[in-house]
Coordinates of C-alpha atoms in Angstrom, one line a residue:
M1 CA 14.3 -10.6 -7.0
T2 CA 14.3 -12.7 -10.2
A3 CA 12.7 -11.5 -13.4
A4 CA 9.9 -14.1 -13.0
A5 CA 9.2 -13.0 -9.4
A6 CA 9.0 -9.4 -10.6
H7 CA 6.0 -10.4 -12.8
E8 CA 4.1 -12.5 -10.3
Q9 CA 0.8 -11.2 -9.1
P10 CA 0.9 -10.5 -5.3
S11 CA -1.1 -12.9 -3.3
E12 CA -4.2 -11.2 -1.9
V13 CA -4.5 -10.4 1.8
G14 CA -7.4 -11.8 3.8
R15 CA -10.6 -9.8 4.0
T16 CA -10.7 -9.3 7.8
P17 CA -9.6 -6.1 9.4
E18 CA -7.0 -8.1 11.4
A19 CA -5.5 -9.6 8.3
I20 CA -5.4 -6.3 6.5
R21 CA -3.8 -4.5 9.4
A22 CA -1.2 -7.3 9.9
A23 CA -0.1 -7.0 6.2
L24 CA 0.5 -3.2 6.4
V25 CA 3.8 -1.6 7.3
P26 CA 3.7 -0.4 10.9
E27 CA 3.9 3.2 9.9
E28 CA 0.5 2.9 8.1
R29 CA -1.4 1.1 10.8
D30 CA -2.5 4.2 12.7
A31 CA -4.0 5.6 9.4
F32 CA -5.8 2.3 8.8
D33 CA -7.2 2.4 12.4
A34 CA -8.4 6.0 12.0
D35 CA -10.0 5.2 8.6
C36 CA -11.8 2.2 10.1
R37 CA -13.1 4.2 13.1
H38 CA -14.3 6.9 10.7
A39 CA -16.0 4.4 8.5
L40 CA -17.7 2.8 11.5
G41 CA -19.1 6.2 12.5
Q42 CA -20.4 6.7 8.9
A43 CA -21.9 3.2 8.9
V44 CA -23.9 4.1 12.1
E45 CA -25.0 7.5 10.7
R46 CA -26.1 6.0 7.3
S47 CA -27.3 2.6 8.6
S48 CA -25.2 1.0 6.0
L49 CA -22.0 -1.1 6.1
Q50 CA -20.9 0.3 2.7
P51 CA -18.4 2.8 4.2
V52 CA -16.7 -0.1 6.1
H53 CA -16.6 -2.2 3.0
D54 CA -15.1 0.7 1.0
V55 CA -12.4 1.4 3.6
L56 CA -11.5 -2.3 4.0
G57 CA -11.3 -2.8 0.2
H58 CA -9.0 0.3 -0.2
W59 CA -6.6 -0.8 2.6
R60 CA -6.7 -4.4 1.4
R61 CA -5.4 -3.3 -2.0
I62 CA -2.6 -1.4 -0.2
A63 CA -1.8 -4.3 2.0
T64 CA -1.6 -6.7 -0.9
I65 CA 0.9 -4.5 -2.7
T66 CA 2.8 -3.8 0.5
R67 CA 3.1 -7.5 1.3
H68 CA 4.5 -8.1 -2.2
D69 CA 7.4 -5.7 -1.7
P70 CA 7.4 -3.8 1.6
A71 CA 10.7 -2.1 0.9
A72 CA 9.4 -0.6 -2.4
H73 CA 6.2 0.5 -0.5
R74 CA 8.4 2.3 2.1
R75 CA 10.4 4.0 -0.6
M76 CA 7.1 5.3 -2.2
L77 CA 5.9 6.6 1.2
A78 CA 9.3 8.4 1.7
R79 CA 8.9 10.0 -1.7
V80 CA 5.4 11.1 -0.9
D81 CA 6.7 12.6 2.4
Q82 CA 9.5 14.4 0.6
T83 CA 7.1 15.8 -2.1
L84 CA 4.6 17.0 0.6
A85 CA 7.5 18.7 2.4
G86 CA 8.4 20.5 -0.8
Q87 CA 11.7 18.7 -1.2
A88 CA 13.0 17.6 -4.6
P89 CA 12.7 13.9 -5.0
Q90 CA 15.8 11.8 -5.5
R91 CA 16.8 11.0 -9.0
L92 CA 14.8 8.0 -10.2
R93 CA 16.5 5.2 -12.1
T94 CA 16.0 5.0 -15.9
W95 CA 14.2 2.1 -17.5
D96 CA 17.5 0.8 -18.7
E97 CA 18.9 0.9 -15.2
L98 CA 15.9 -0.9 -13.8
R99 CA 16.1 -3.6 -16.5
T100 CA 19.8 -4.1 -15.9
E101 CA 19.3 -4.3 -12.1
R102 CA 16.6 -6.9 -12.6
G103 CA 18.6 -8.9 -15.1
L104 CA 16.1 -8.3 -18.0

């Protein structure tokens, strides 16, 4: 990735559930589906689509970030899993190492 590409804003994902789901990594799609089902149930109970809009907005932000750099997103998910399992995270790179790696 070039230095210029590292500073680009990720292009947004479409607003439909299908577009959002397609932009997610496969390992997050089940959670997206479950959240959507839950939000639909809440929408019926409350007679309001706000829970659906909230869930779609949340996952759309995740999908946009994921689409920009899926590998980085997967690394973040792996770190979360390690932390939740009580494992020490791998050593993170220093700011100087990151700048050198990205040619800054």
